[in-house]
Short mmCIF file of C-alpha atoms and ligand atoms in Angstrom, two decimals:
data_model
loop_
_atom_site.label_atom_id
_atom_site.label_comp_id
_atom_site.label_asym_id
_atom_site.label_seq_id
_atom_site.Cartn_x
_atom_site.Cartn_y
_atom_site.Cartn_z
CA MET M 24 -14.72 7.62 5.40
CA LYS M 25 -12.76 5.32 7.65
CA THR M 26 -9.11 5.96 8.16
CA ILE M 27 -6.59 3.33 9.20
CA GLN M 28 -4.63 3.41 12.43
CA TRP M 29 -1.21 1.85 12.67
CA GLN M 30 -1.20 -1.00 15.19
CA ASP M 31 1.70 -3.03 16.43
CA ASP M 32 0.26 -6.20 14.94
CA LEU M 33 1.01 -4.65 11.54
CA SER M 34 4.71 -4.76 12.27
CA ILE M 35 6.52 -7.32 10.12
CA GLY M 36 9.70 -6.97 12.15
CA ILE M 37 11.76 -5.19 9.48
CA GLY M 38 12.21 -1.60 10.67
CA PRO M 39 12.60 0.26 7.36
CA ILE M 40 9.65 -1.58 5.82
CA ASP M 41 7.46 -0.92 8.87
CA GLU M 42 8.31 2.79 8.49
CA GLN M 43 7.28 2.68 4.84
CA HIS M 44 4.00 0.98 5.76
CA LYS M 45 3.31 3.74 8.30
CA LYS M 46 3.91 6.37 5.64
CA TRP M 47 1.74 4.48 3.22
CA ILE M 48 -1.10 4.46 5.75
CA GLU M 49 -0.65 8.22 6.21
CA HIS M 50 -0.96 8.78 2.46
CA PHE M 51 -4.00 6.51 2.38
CA ASN M 52 -5.64 8.45 5.23
CA GLN M 53 -4.93 11.80 3.62
CA THR M 54 -6.55 10.63 0.40
CA ALA M 55 -9.53 9.16 2.26
CA GLU M 56 -9.97 12.39 4.21
CA ALA M 57 -9.68 14.60 1.15
CA ILE M 58 -12.41 12.62 -0.56
CA ALA M 59 -14.64 12.37 2.52
CA SER M 60 -14.52 16.07 3.26
CA SER M 61 -15.10 16.92 -0.42
CA LYS M 62 -11.94 18.94 -0.56
CA SER M 63 -11.16 20.65 -3.82
CA GLN M 64 -10.46 18.40 -6.79
CA VAL M 65 -6.92 19.74 -6.73
CA GLN M 66 -6.43 18.48 -3.19
CA ILE M 67 -7.94 15.06 -3.94
CA SER M 68 -5.92 14.70 -7.07
CA LYS M 69 -2.77 15.66 -5.16
CA THR M 70 -3.28 13.16 -2.33
CA LEU M 71 -4.26 10.37 -4.71
CA GLY M 72 -1.16 11.13 -6.77
CA PHE M 73 1.03 10.97 -3.65
CA LEU M 74 -0.56 7.67 -2.67
CA ALA M 75 0.03 6.17 -6.10
CA ASP M 76 3.64 7.39 -6.19
CA TYR M 77 4.34 6.19 -2.70
CA THR M 78 2.87 2.79 -3.48
CA GLU M 79 5.35 2.42 -6.32
CA THR M 80 8.25 3.62 -4.17
CA HIS M 81 7.34 1.13 -1.47
CA PHE M 82 6.70 -1.83 -3.77
CA SER M 83 9.98 -1.29 -5.64
CA SER M 84 11.91 -1.03 -2.43
CA GLU M 85 10.28 -4.12 -0.91
CA GLU M 86 10.88 -6.07 -4.13
CA LYS M 87 14.53 -5.06 -4.19
CA TYR M 88 14.93 -6.21 -0.61
CA MET M 89 13.25 -9.55 -1.39
CA GLN M 90 15.50 -10.14 -4.39
CA GLU M 91 18.63 -9.25 -2.47
CA SER M 92 17.61 -11.71 0.23
CA ASN M 93 16.92 -14.47 -2.33
CA TYR M 94 13.43 -14.73 -0.97
CA PRO M 95 11.91 -17.93 -2.43
CA ALA M 96 8.36 -16.52 -2.61
CA PHE M 97 9.48 -13.37 -4.47
CA ALA M 98 7.57 -14.10 -7.70
CA GLU M 99 4.20 -14.66 -6.04
CA HIS M 100 4.68 -11.66 -3.78
CA LYS M 101 5.56 -9.45 -6.75
CA ALA M 102 2.50 -10.77 -8.63
CA LYS M 103 0.30 -9.44 -5.80
CA HIS M 104 2.02 -6.05 -6.05
CA ASP M 105 1.47 -6.06 -9.81
CA GLU M 106 -2.25 -6.70 -9.35
CA LEU M 107 -2.50 -3.71 -7.06
CA ARG M 108 -0.43 -1.58 -9.42
CA THR M 109 -3.01 -2.27 -12.12
CA THR M 110 -5.96 -1.62 -9.81
CA LEU M 111 -4.48 1.60 -8.52
CA SER M 112 -3.72 2.96 -11.97
CA ASN M 113 -7.34 2.16 -12.94
CA LEU M 114 -8.56 4.09 -9.89
CA VAL M 115 -6.38 7.05 -10.83
CA ARG M 116 -7.71 6.88 -14.41
CA ASP M 117 -11.33 6.70 -13.15
CA TYR M 118 -10.67 9.72 -11.00
CA GLN M 119 -9.20 11.66 -13.91
CA GLU M 120 -12.18 10.79 -16.07
CA GLU M 121 -15.02 11.08 -13.59
CA GLY M 122 -13.76 12.99 -10.56
CA ALA M 123 -14.33 11.98 -6.95
CA THR M 124 -17.50 9.94 -7.31
CA GLN M 125 -19.06 7.87 -4.54
CA ASP M 126 -17.86 4.76 -6.38
CA LEU M 127 -14.29 5.99 -6.20
CA ALA M 128 -14.63 6.80 -2.51
CA ASP M 129 -16.03 3.31 -1.87
CA ALA M 130 -13.31 1.66 -3.91
CA ILE M 131 -10.60 3.49 -2.00
CA GLU M 132 -12.09 2.87 1.40
CA THR M 133 -13.17 -0.73 1.07
CA PHE M 134 -10.95 -2.20 -1.56
CA LEU M 135 -7.72 -0.28 -1.15
CA GLY M 136 -7.87 0.00 2.64
CA ASN M 137 -8.62 -3.69 3.08
CA TRP M 138 -6.06 -4.71 0.52
CA LEU M 139 -3.43 -2.74 2.35
CA LEU M 140 -4.14 -4.27 5.73
CA ASN M 141 -4.54 -7.82 4.43
CA HIS M 142 -1.41 -7.60 2.32
CA ILE M 143 0.71 -6.40 5.24
CA ARG M 144 -0.74 -8.98 7.64
CA GLU M 145 -0.62 -11.96 5.30
CA VAL M 146 1.92 -11.41 2.54
CA ASP M 147 4.50 -8.97 3.89
CA MET M 148 4.40 -10.76 7.24
CA LYS M 149 5.73 -13.95 5.60
CA PHE M 150 8.69 -12.03 4.25
CA GLY M 151 9.31 -10.63 7.73
CA ALA M 152 9.26 -14.17 9.15
CA PHE M 153 11.69 -15.30 6.45
CA ILE M 154 14.17 -12.53 7.30
CA ALA M 155 13.81 -13.23 11.02
CA GLY M 156 14.50 -16.92 10.34
CA GLN M 157 17.65 -16.07 8.41
CA LYS M 158 18.99 -13.93 11.23
CA ASN M 159 18.44 -16.73 13.71
CA ALA M 160 19.92 -19.39 11.46
FE1 FE2 J 217 4.36 -6.48 -0.22
FE1 FE2 J 218 4.65 -3.83 1.94
#
């Protein structure tokens, strides 16, 4: 299973959020590796749990920051987070019901991995540009 490497083009220019994204990628990679190497169900369930928890921690913190900055695109950004929250809790439920199937591995690698990268590059990046614009104003 493919893991994700942090690259500088993923930086949105807000230090604490970049750090959270790096951690998020680490949790993603640990989950992907646990599934790929058919680690014990306990290990997979643990890494997937960490990933889900960390996603919530990160989304809440990013949303708080957006609200505090009166970010005009807050509602649409939060709607994207909410979609992923739903998808991720479905993945966790599928895992609990069916274990680490190939479908789950594919969903994590293709859907979740791509979502993560696209969201940072397209959606979070706009928030970074907004904050940078405010500092220069
Ligand atoms: Fe975001
Ligand atoms: Fe983010």
